[in-house]
mmCIF file of C-alpha atoms in Angstrom:
data_model
loop_
_atom_site.group_PDB
_atom_site.id
_atom_site.type_symbol
_atom_site.label_atom_id
_atom_site.label_comp_id
_atom_site.label_asym_id
_atom_site.label_seq_id
_atom_site.Cartn_x
_atom_site.Cartn_y
_atom_site.Cartn_z
ATOM 1 C CA MET A 1 -101.419 59.694 -39.689
ATOM 2 C CA LYS A 2 -100.478 56.044 -40.081
ATOM 3 C CA SER A 3 -97.801 54.439 -37.943
ATOM 4 C CA THR A 4 -96.207 51.032 -37.788
ATOM 5 C CA TYR A 5 -94.833 49.519 -34.585
ATOM 6 C CA LYS A 6 -93.038 46.333 -33.728
ATOM 7 C CA LEU A 7 -94.335 44.811 -30.506
ATOM 8 C CA ILE A 8 -91.940 42.689 -28.436
ATOM 9 C CA VAL A 9 -94.028 40.397 -26.223
ATOM 10 C CA LYS A 10 -92.586 38.562 -23.199
ATOM 11 C CA SER A 11 -94.175 36.376 -20.540
ATOM 12 C CA VAL A 12 -94.769 37.675 -17.024
ATOM 13 C CA THR A 13 -97.071 34.895 -15.853
ATOM 14 C CA PRO A 14 -98.256 31.808 -17.743
ATOM 15 C CA ILE A 15 -101.062 32.475 -20.237
ATOM 16 C CA HIS A 16 -103.734 30.247 -21.736
ATOM 17 C CA ILE A 17 -105.102 30.962 -25.213
ATOM 18 C CA GLY A 18 -107.628 28.227 -25.754
ATOM 19 C CA SER A 19 -108.042 26.370 -29.027
ATOM 20 C CA GLY A 20 -111.450 25.102 -27.936
ATOM 21 C CA GLU A 21 -110.078 21.551 -27.925
ATOM 22 C CA GLU A 22 -109.125 19.257 -25.062
ATOM 23 C CA TYR A 23 -107.366 15.924 -24.820
ATOM 24 C CA PRO A 24 -107.346 13.070 -22.269
ATOM 25 C CA LEU A 25 -104.526 12.519 -19.818
ATOM 26 C CA PHE A 26 -103.813 9.025 -21.200
ATOM 27 C CA SER A 27 -102.392 10.644 -24.362
ATOM 28 C CA VAL A 28 -99.565 12.251 -22.314
ATOM 29 C CA VAL A 29 -96.610 9.879 -21.913
ATOM 30 C CA ASP A 30 -93.176 10.886 -20.617
ATOM 31 C CA ASN A 31 -93.881 14.612 -21.189
ATOM 32 C CA TYR A 32 -94.969 14.095 -24.787
ATOM 33 C CA ARG A 33 -98.481 14.510 -26.069
ATOM 34 C CA PHE A 34 -99.637 11.884 -28.544
ATOM 35 C CA ASP A 35 -102.730 11.712 -30.732
ATOM 36 C CA ASP A 36 -105.390 10.165 -28.466
ATOM 37 C CA GLU A 37 -107.533 9.021 -31.412
ATOM 38 C CA GLU A 38 -104.579 7.163 -32.902
ATOM 39 C CA ILE A 39 -103.862 5.528 -29.539
ATOM 40 C CA VAL A 40 -107.455 4.323 -29.146
ATOM 41 C CA GLU A 41 -107.583 3.078 -32.761
ATOM 42 C CA ARG A 42 -104.391 1.074 -32.322
ATOM 43 C CA PHE A 43 -105.559 -0.198 -28.955
ATOM 44 C CA ILE A 44 -108.766 -1.479 -30.519
ATOM 45 C CA ASP A 45 -107.002 -3.029 -33.507
ATOM 46 C CA ASN A 46 -104.125 -4.631 -31.623
ATOM 47 C CA GLU A 47 -105.590 -5.437 -28.224
ATOM 48 C CA LEU A 48 -109.358 -5.825 -28.400
ATOM 49 C CA ARG A 49 -110.246 -7.452 -31.669
ATOM 50 C CA LEU A 50 -108.840 -10.769 -30.521
ATOM 51 C CA ARG A 51 -110.536 -10.699 -27.126
ATOM 52 C CA ASP A 52 -113.685 -12.747 -26.713
ATOM 53 C CA ASP A 53 -114.890 -10.699 -23.754
ATOM 54 C CA VAL A 54 -115.170 -7.433 -25.703
ATOM 55 C CA LYS A 55 -117.547 -6.512 -28.489
ATOM 56 C CA ILE A 56 -116.048 -3.867 -30.747
ATOM 57 C CA GLU A 57 -119.374 -2.018 -31.018
ATOM 58 C CA ASP A 58 -119.351 -1.598 -27.230
ATOM 59 C CA VAL A 59 -115.892 -0.036 -27.043
ATOM 60 C CA GLU A 60 -117.181 3.551 -26.750
ATOM 61 C CA LYS A 61 -119.436 2.515 -23.875
ATOM 62 C CA ILE A 62 -116.682 0.806 -21.945
ATOM 63 C CA LYS A 63 -113.745 3.041 -22.915
ATOM 64 C CA GLU A 64 -113.767 4.868 -19.585
ATOM 65 C CA LYS A 65 -113.618 1.532 -17.746
ATOM 66 C CA MET A 66 -110.541 0.647 -19.817
ATOM 67 C CA GLU A 67 -108.681 3.890 -19.272
ATOM 68 C CA ARG A 68 -105.835 2.246 -17.372
ATOM 69 C CA GLU A 69 -105.385 -0.318 -20.120
ATOM 70 C CA ILE A 70 -105.348 2.392 -22.779
ATOM 71 C CA TYR A 71 -102.784 4.384 -20.795
ATOM 72 C CA GLN A 72 -100.543 1.359 -20.272
ATOM 73 C CA TYR A 73 -100.850 0.533 -23.960
ATOM 74 C CA ALA A 74 -99.837 4.104 -24.895
ATOM 75 C CA LYS A 75 -96.768 3.812 -22.648
ATOM 76 C CA SER A 76 -95.784 0.499 -24.192
ATOM 77 C CA MET A 77 -96.231 1.799 -27.746
ATOM 78 C CA LYS A 78 -94.667 5.262 -27.365
ATOM 79 C CA ASN A 79 -91.629 4.381 -29.479
ATOM 80 C CA SER A 80 -93.813 3.492 -32.444
ATOM 81 C CA LEU A 81 -96.035 6.566 -32.116
ATOM 82 C CA THR A 82 -95.162 10.039 -33.414
ATOM 83 C CA PRO A 83 -95.588 12.678 -30.678
ATOM 84 C CA LEU A 84 -97.506 15.832 -31.545
ATOM 85 C CA TYR A 85 -95.276 17.994 -29.332
ATOM 86 C CA ARG A 86 -93.325 18.055 -26.083
ATOM 87 C CA LEU A 87 -94.585 19.447 -22.773
ATOM 88 C CA ASP A 88 -91.810 21.086 -20.746
ATOM 89 C CA GLU A 89 -93.488 20.644 -17.367
ATOM 90 C CA ILE A 90 -96.650 18.991 -16.045
ATOM 91 C CA ASP A 91 -98.147 19.493 -12.617
ATOM 92 C CA ARG A 92 -97.490 16.305 -10.637
ATOM 93 C CA SER A 93 -100.997 16.240 -9.189
ATOM 94 C CA ILE A 94 -102.344 15.821 -12.737
ATOM 95 C CA LEU A 95 -99.877 13.090 -13.688
ATOM 96 C CA SER A 96 -100.644 11.134 -10.531
ATOM 97 C CA SER A 97 -104.389 11.196 -11.118
ATOM 98 C CA GLN A 98 -105.987 7.767 -11.260
ATOM 99 C CA ASN A 99 -108.486 9.086 -13.795
ATOM 100 C CA LYS A 100 -106.603 8.897 -17.089
ATOM 101 C CA MET A 101 -109.676 10.158 -18.948
ATOM 102 C CA ILE A 102 -109.607 13.646 -17.371
ATOM 103 C CA LYS A 103 -109.364 16.371 -19.982
ATOM 104 C CA ILE A 104 -106.652 18.974 -20.478
ATOM 105 C CA GLN A 105 -107.660 22.195 -22.231
ATOM 106 C CA GLU A 106 -105.326 22.773 -25.169
ATOM 107 C CA THR A 107 -103.684 26.062 -26.080
ATOM 108 C CA MET A 108 -103.829 27.333 -29.674
ATOM 109 C CA LYS A 109 -101.194 26.100 -32.146
ATOM 110 C CA TYR A 110 -100.272 26.322 -35.815
ATOM 111 C CA VAL A 111 -98.491 23.883 -38.127
ATOM 112 C CA ASP A 112 -94.863 24.758 -38.840
ATOM 113 C CA LYS A 113 -93.020 22.228 -41.032
ATOM 114 C CA GLU A 114 -95.411 19.488 -39.899
ATOM 115 C CA ALA A 115 -94.816 20.372 -36.227
ATOM 116 C CA LEU A 116 -97.419 21.928 -33.933
ATOM 117 C CA LYS A 117 -96.230 25.130 -32.272
ATOM 118 C CA PRO A 118 -98.070 27.559 -29.992
ATOM 119 C CA PHE A 119 -98.517 31.219 -30.922
ATOM 120 C CA ILE A 120 -100.456 34.291 -29.819
ATOM 121 C CA PRO A 121 -103.155 35.119 -32.391
ATOM 122 C CA ALA A 122 -103.668 38.759 -33.345
ATOM 123 C CA SER A 123 -107.253 38.701 -32.048
ATOM 124 C CA THR A 124 -106.009 37.972 -28.522
ATOM 125 C CA ILE A 125 -104.058 41.242 -28.351
ATOM 126 C CA LYS A 126 -106.172 43.371 -30.684
ATOM 127 C CA GLY A 127 -109.127 43.468 -28.290
ATOM 128 C CA ILE A 128 -107.114 45.475 -25.757
ATOM 129 C CA PHE A 129 -107.059 48.516 -28.068
ATOM 130 C CA LEU A 130 -110.857 48.828 -27.947
ATOM 131 C CA THR A 131 -110.887 48.072 -24.220
ATOM 132 C CA ILE A 132 -108.389 50.852 -23.490
ATOM 133 C CA TRP A 133 -110.262 53.300 -25.738
ATOM 134 C CA PHE A 134 -113.390 52.641 -23.673
ATOM 135 C CA TYR A 135 -111.420 52.784 -20.414
ATOM 136 C CA LYS A 136 -110.058 56.212 -21.402
ATOM 137 C CA ILE A 137 -113.596 57.498 -22.014
ATOM 138 C CA VAL A 138 -114.758 56.206 -18.630
ATOM 139 C CA LYS A 139 -111.819 57.785 -16.777
ATOM 140 C CA LYS A 140 -112.299 61.151 -18.504
ATOM 141 C CA ILE A 141 -116.012 61.166 -17.700
ATOM 142 C CA GLN A 142 -115.221 60.357 -14.082
ATOM 143 C CA LYS A 143 -112.807 63.287 -13.843
ATOM 144 C CA GLY A 144 -114.998 65.789 -15.699
ATOM 145 C CA SER A 145 -118.479 65.238 -14.270
ATOM 146 C CA ASN A 146 -120.640 63.367 -11.813
ATOM 147 C CA LYS A 147 -122.202 61.300 -14.566
ATOM 148 C CA ASN A 148 -122.766 57.677 -13.611
ATOM 149 C CA VAL A 149 -120.407 55.661 -15.836
ATOM 150 C CA PHE A 150 -122.760 52.702 -15.580
ATOM 151 C CA GLN A 151 -125.176 54.626 -17.813
ATOM 152 C CA ILE A 152 -122.630 54.710 -20.667
ATOM 153 C CA PRO A 153 -123.479 51.234 -22.045
ATOM 154 C CA LYS A 154 -127.123 52.299 -22.359
ATOM 155 C CA THR A 155 -126.229 55.328 -24.472
ATOM 156 C CA ILE A 156 -128.001 55.180 -27.835
ATOM 157 C CA ILE A 157 -125.465 55.517 -30.642
ATOM 158 C CA HIS A 158 -127.825 55.111 -33.574
ATOM 159 C CA GLU A 159 -131.607 54.916 -33.964
ATOM 160 C CA ARG A 160 -133.604 54.216 -37.101
ATOM 161 C CA GLU A 161 -137.212 53.126 -37.553
ATOM 162 C CA GLY A 162 -137.535 52.366 -33.884
ATOM 163 C CA LYS A 163 -134.411 50.185 -33.791
ATOM 164 C CA LYS A 164 -131.798 51.338 -31.324
ATOM 165 C CA VAL A 165 -128.101 50.548 -31.301
ATOM 166 C CA THR A 166 -126.596 51.062 -27.850
ATOM 167 C CA PHE A 167 -122.942 51.544 -26.928
ATOM 168 C CA SER A 168 -122.842 48.148 -25.178
ATOM 169 C CA LYS A 169 -124.075 46.395 -28.336
ATOM 170 C CA ILE A 170 -121.213 47.935 -30.334
ATOM 171 C CA LEU A 171 -118.573 46.949 -27.795
ATOM 172 C CA GLU A 172 -119.912 43.395 -27.719
ATOM 173 C CA ASN A 173 -119.688 43.261 -31.524
ATOM 174 C CA PRO A 174 -116.476 45.031 -32.679
ATOM 175 C CA ASN A 175 -117.543 44.536 -36.323
ATOM 176 C CA LEU A 176 -119.974 47.416 -35.769
ATOM 177 C CA ILE A 177 -117.206 49.844 -34.805
ATOM 178 C CA GLU A 178 -116.355 50.932 -38.349
ATOM 179 C CA ARG A 179 -120.031 51.352 -39.263
ATOM 180 C CA PHE A 180 -120.739 53.679 -36.332
ATOM 181 C CA LYS A 181 -117.274 55.198 -35.992
ATOM 182 C CA GLU A 182 -118.434 58.759 -36.749
ATOM 183 C CA ASN A 183 -121.331 58.486 -34.268
ATOM 184 C CA LEU A 184 -118.971 57.316 -31.533
ATOM 185 C CA GLU A 185 -116.407 60.040 -32.178
ATOM 186 C CA ASN A 186 -119.050 62.788 -32.187
ATOM 187 C CA LEU A 187 -120.609 61.517 -28.975
ATOM 188 C CA PHE A 188 -117.425 61.056 -26.935
ATOM 189 C CA GLY A 189 -115.032 63.433 -28.701
ATOM 190 C CA GLU A 190 -112.448 60.686 -29.008
ATOM 191 C CA LYS A 191 -110.964 59.244 -32.191
ATOM 192 C CA VAL A 192 -111.569 55.523 -32.570
ATOM 193 C CA PRO A 193 -108.177 53.972 -33.421
ATOM 194 C CA LYS A 194 -107.996 51.816 -36.497
ATOM 195 C CA VAL A 195 -105.533 48.997 -35.874
ATOM 196 C CA ALA A 196 -104.313 45.953 -37.775
ATOM 197 C CA LEU A 197 -102.152 43.418 -35.998
ATOM 198 C CA SER A 198 -100.206 40.376 -37.161
ATOM 199 C CA ASP A 199 -100.126 37.099 -35.269
ATOM 200 C CA CYS A 200 -97.356 36.862 -32.680
ATOM 201 C CA PHE A 201 -94.944 34.020 -33.390
ATOM 202 C CA LEU A 202 -92.554 32.985 -30.645
ATOM 203 C CA SER A 203 -88.776 32.775 -30.832
ATOM 204 C CA TYR A 204 -88.756 30.579 -27.724
ATOM 205 C CA TYR A 205 -91.288 29.274 -25.231
ATOM 206 C CA LYS A 206 -92.106 26.571 -22.724
ATOM 207 C CA LEU A 207 -95.345 24.656 -22.896
ATOM 208 C CA LYS A 208 -96.663 23.445 -19.552
ATOM 209 C CA VAL A 209 -99.742 21.844 -18.018
ATOM 210 C CA GLY A 210 -101.043 23.196 -14.732
ATOM 211 C CA SER A 211 -104.015 23.095 -12.398
ATOM 212 C CA LEU A 212 -106.128 26.229 -12.536
ATOM 213 C CA PHE A 213 -107.998 26.822 -9.295
ATOM 214 C CA VAL A 214 -111.312 28.680 -9.227
ATOM 215 C CA GLY A 215 -112.273 28.948 -5.591
ATOM 216 C CA ARG A 216 -111.073 26.469 -3.008
ATOM 217 C CA ARG A 217 -112.075 23.205 -4.647
ATOM 218 C CA LYS A 218 -112.767 23.496 -8.347
ATOM 219 C CA SER A 219 -109.739 23.045 -10.586
ATOM 220 C CA ILE A 220 -109.332 22.945 -14.362
ATOM 221 C CA ARG A 221 -106.409 21.308 -16.168
ATOM 222 C CA VAL A 222 -104.937 23.618 -18.771
ATOM 223 C CA GLU A 223 -101.996 23.896 -21.143
ATOM 224 C CA VAL A 224 -100.229 27.218 -20.746
ATOM 225 C CA LEU A 225 -97.480 29.164 -22.459
ATOM 226 C CA ASP A 226 -94.683 30.240 -20.128
ATOM 227 C CA GLU A 227 -91.191 31.765 -20.333
ATOM 228 C CA PHE A 228 -91.741 32.945 -23.895
ATOM 229 C CA GLU A 229 -90.793 35.831 -26.179
ATOM 230 C CA GLY A 230 -92.199 36.791 -29.553
ATOM 231 C CA SER A 231 -93.033 39.739 -31.773
ATOM 232 C CA CYS A 232 -95.775 41.068 -34.021
ATOM 233 C CA ILE A 233 -96.433 44.111 -36.214
ATOM 234 C CA LEU A 234 -99.010 46.798 -35.445
ATOM 235 C CA ASP A 235 -100.325 49.163 -38.126
ATOM 236 C CA ALA A 236 -102.348 51.980 -36.590
ATOM 237 C CA GLU A 237 -104.277 55.040 -37.734
ATOM 238 C CA ASP A 238 -105.722 57.832 -35.553
ATOM 239 C CA PHE A 239 -103.644 56.346 -32.763
ATOM 240 C CA ASN A 240 -101.769 58.255 -30.071
ATOM 241 C CA ILE A 241 -99.216 55.743 -28.819
ATOM 242 C CA ASN A 242 -98.176 57.749 -25.745
ATOM 243 C CA GLU A 243 -101.758 58.267 -24.607
ATOM 244 C CA PHE A 244 -102.582 54.623 -25.245
ATOM 245 C CA ILE A 245 -99.651 53.349 -23.147
ATOM 246 C CA TYR A 246 -100.524 55.799 -20.355
ATOM 247 C CA TYR A 247 -104.109 54.499 -20.082
ATOM 248 C CA LEU A 248 -102.985 50.913 -20.614
ATOM 249 C CA LYS A 249 -100.722 51.200 -17.567
ATOM 250 C CA GLU A 250 -103.555 52.780 -15.575
ATOM 251 C CA PHE A 251 -105.875 49.950 -16.566
ATOM 252 C CA VAL A 252 -103.379 47.245 -15.599
ATOM 253 C CA ARG A 253 -102.579 49.061 -12.350
ATOM 254 C CA ASP A 254 -106.292 49.161 -11.473
ATOM 255 C CA TYR A 255 -106.652 45.525 -12.471
ATOM 256 C CA LEU A 256 -103.752 44.466 -10.235
ATOM 257 C CA SER A 257 -105.074 46.582 -7.363
ATOM 258 C CA LYS A 258 -108.384 44.755 -7.565
ATOM 259 C CA MET A 259 -106.505 41.443 -7.491
ATOM 260 C CA GLU A 260 -104.595 42.563 -4.388
ATOM 261 C CA GLY A 261 -107.940 43.129 -2.700
ATOM 262 C CA LEU A 262 -109.216 39.635 -3.349
ATOM 263 C CA ARG A 263 -109.277 36.965 -0.684
ATOM 264 C CA GLU A 264 -106.039 34.999 -1.123
ATOM 265 C CA ILE A 265 -106.597 31.309 -1.779
ATOM 266 C CA GLY A 266 -103.426 29.422 -0.928
ATOM 267 C CA GLY A 267 -99.875 30.219 -1.917
ATOM 268 C CA ASN A 268 -98.302 33.637 -2.057
ATOM 269 C CA ILE A 269 -100.510 35.186 -4.718
ATOM 270 C CA LYS A 270 -100.693 38.662 -3.181
ATOM 271 C CA SER A 271 -96.930 38.867 -3.023
ATOM 272 C CA GLU A 272 -96.683 37.871 -6.697
ATOM 273 C CA VAL A 273 -99.223 40.525 -7.683
ATOM 274 C CA SER A 274 -97.431 43.186 -5.615
ATOM 275 C CA LYS A 275 -94.125 42.425 -7.352
ATOM 276 C CA ILE A 276 -95.771 42.734 -10.767
ATOM 277 C CA LYS A 277 -97.374 46.018 -9.752
ATOM 278 C CA GLU A 278 -94.015 47.365 -8.552
ATOM 279 C CA GLU A 279 -92.377 46.350 -11.838
ATOM 280 C CA LEU A 280 -95.124 48.206 -13.720
ATOM 281 C CA SER A 281 -94.227 51.431 -11.907
ATOM 282 C CA LYS A 282 -90.593 51.121 -13.072
ATOM 283 C CA MET A 283 -91.329 50.518 -16.745
ATOM 284 C CA LYS A 284 -90.112 52.735 -19.571
ATOM 285 C CA GLU A 285 -92.478 55.027 -21.470
ATOM 286 C CA ASN A 286 -92.809 52.549 -24.342
ATOM 287 C CA GLU A 287 -93.487 49.498 -22.122
ATOM 288 C CA SER A 288 -96.489 48.097 -20.317
ATOM 289 C CA PHE A 289 -98.212 44.905 -19.303
ATOM 290 C CA LEU A 290 -101.160 43.391 -21.145
ATOM 291 C CA VAL A 291 -103.899 41.186 -19.733
ATOM 292 C CA VAL A 292 -104.477 38.468 -22.363
ATOM 293 C CA GLY A 293 -106.002 35.053 -22.850
ATOM 294 C CA LYS A 294 -108.619 33.015 -21.033
ATOM 295 C CA PHE A 295 -109.276 32.827 -17.278
ATOM 296 C CA THR A 296 -108.044 36.388 -16.646
ATOM 297 C CA ASN A 297 -111.238 38.404 -16.328
ATOM 298 C CA MET A 298 -112.944 38.635 -12.981
ATOM 299 C CA TYR A 299 -116.130 39.395 -14.916
ATOM 300 C CA SER A 300 -117.625 37.783 -18.000
ATOM 301 C CA LYS A 301 -117.226 40.688 -20.436
ATOM 302 C CA SER A 302 -114.468 43.280 -20.864
ATOM 303 C CA LEU A 303 -117.148 46.005 -20.932
ATOM 304 C CA GLN A 304 -118.210 45.115 -17.394
ATOM 305 C CA LEU A 305 -114.577 44.592 -16.377
ATOM 306 C CA VAL A 306 -113.674 48.159 -17.363
ATOM 307 C CA LEU A 307 -116.648 49.626 -15.517
ATOM 308 C CA ASN A 308 -115.914 47.692 -12.353
ATOM 309 C CA ILE A 309 -112.196 48.404 -12.453
ATOM 310 C CA ALA A 310 -112.753 52.120 -13.055
ATOM 311 C CA ASN A 311 -115.335 52.584 -10.317
ATOM 312 C CA ASN A 312 -113.959 52.245 -6.800
ATOM 313 C CA ARG A 313 -117.414 51.804 -5.304
ATOM 314 C CA VAL A 314 -117.839 48.398 -6.936
ATOM 315 C CA ARG A 315 -117.807 45.452 -4.548
ATOM 316 C CA ARG A 316 -114.764 43.322 -5.257
ATOM 317 C CA PRO A 317 -115.266 39.684 -6.206
ATOM 318 C CA THR A 318 -114.217 37.147 -3.596
ATOM 319 C CA ILE A 319 -112.778 34.412 -5.805
ATOM 320 C CA LEU A 320 -109.276 34.523 -7.213
ATOM 321 C CA ARG A 321 -108.262 32.283 -10.085
ATOM 322 C CA TYR A 322 -104.685 31.098 -9.907
ATOM 323 C CA LEU A 323 -102.481 28.532 -11.597
ATOM 324 C CA ASP A 324 -100.484 25.885 -9.753
ATOM 325 C CA ILE A 325 -97.631 24.022 -11.447
ATOM 326 C CA ASN A 326 -95.772 21.833 -8.949
ATOM 327 C CA GLY A 327 -96.223 24.237 -6.077
ATOM 328 C CA ARG A 328 -95.552 27.435 -8.031
ATOM 329 C CA LYS A 329 -98.761 29.416 -7.567
ATOM 330 C CA THR A 330 -99.244 32.419 -9.822
ATOM 331 C CA PRO A 331 -101.884 34.618 -11.453
ATOM 332 C CA ILE A 332 -102.522 33.922 -15.127
ATOM 333 C CA GLY A 333 -102.628 36.021 -18.295
ATOM 334 C CA LEU A 334 -100.077 38.815 -17.885
ATOM 335 C CA VAL A 335 -97.497 39.640 -20.571
ATOM 336 C CA LYS A 336 -95.016 42.463 -21.007
ATOM 337 C CA VAL A 337 -95.067 44.411 -24.272
ATOM 338 C CA GLU A 338 -92.557 46.896 -25.677
ATOM 339 C CA PHE A 339 -93.614 49.215 -28.523
ATOM 340 C CA LEU A 340 -90.892 50.017 -31.073
ATOM 341 C CA GLU A 341 -91.803 52.531 -33.771
ATOM 342 C CA GLU A 342 -90.919 51.360 -37.237
ATOM 343 C CA LYS A 343 -92.246 54.134 -39.506
ATOM 344 C CA LYS A 344 -94.766 56.957 -39.913
ATOM 345 C CA VAL A 345 -96.668 57.871 -43.070
#
């Protein structure tokens, strides 16, 4: 049976969906981000070409030494530059940095009527469907036998001419799912859902820049989406929506419980996590939280994340990643999703 659902997505904490690009702090002036390449080009053309003490071919070598000049030039020229987009809030500790060359990791955007706007790509949410399918298998195995769930990734799904395809290889490469779908279903007795998801465009949002702390000292400067709402369309086949939401809630509950057990690093992170966990328990049957975006996993791969979350014997990690925007300290990467059924075929 095929079903179509509308997903209403709302922010719970800030999220970061990286574009793979970063930009220097000097390109941020009065809460607007400008094109840093354009700023440097104009700076060279208007300020350096007439200076006897600077050779144009050496500009790249000395650019870092001239960061303050570039920043001051950007401020003086802001009215003649076209901003790429507005930032609603920037952590003061970043703005006050003397190093105007520090990089800010950019969140993904698309072009809408010549303006850059953030969105949530389908791939960011789609991965959770495979993760929850695997999580369901792990939980059922735990309840039904004493089998060590850590052996599951080593399970051979397909073997031909001495070449072996293991379960972990398939989960690390979702493109193999369709090819070995029948093997997986026969082995685990669970239908592999076939899902297609549209990108999630936002009806409103705030774009902010915060300091992401990993441990006590290391911090990363990142753009994040916050206070947003959007929607996308899910087409699904061999998909039990009620079962999926049940295991999704279990997964998020386990995830939050692990976070509660981490050593708190500044702020009131545990209290924030506890509130989110309490809200999860009060949600309707068609609602849940999702864990999305970068900097959310306590482990490098979702496969390992599921195994560690599902198995209570696993030693908890000791480092919590949290975001700080002007004193507001919060976890990162949690959204609320509501599933509204559109049609069945």
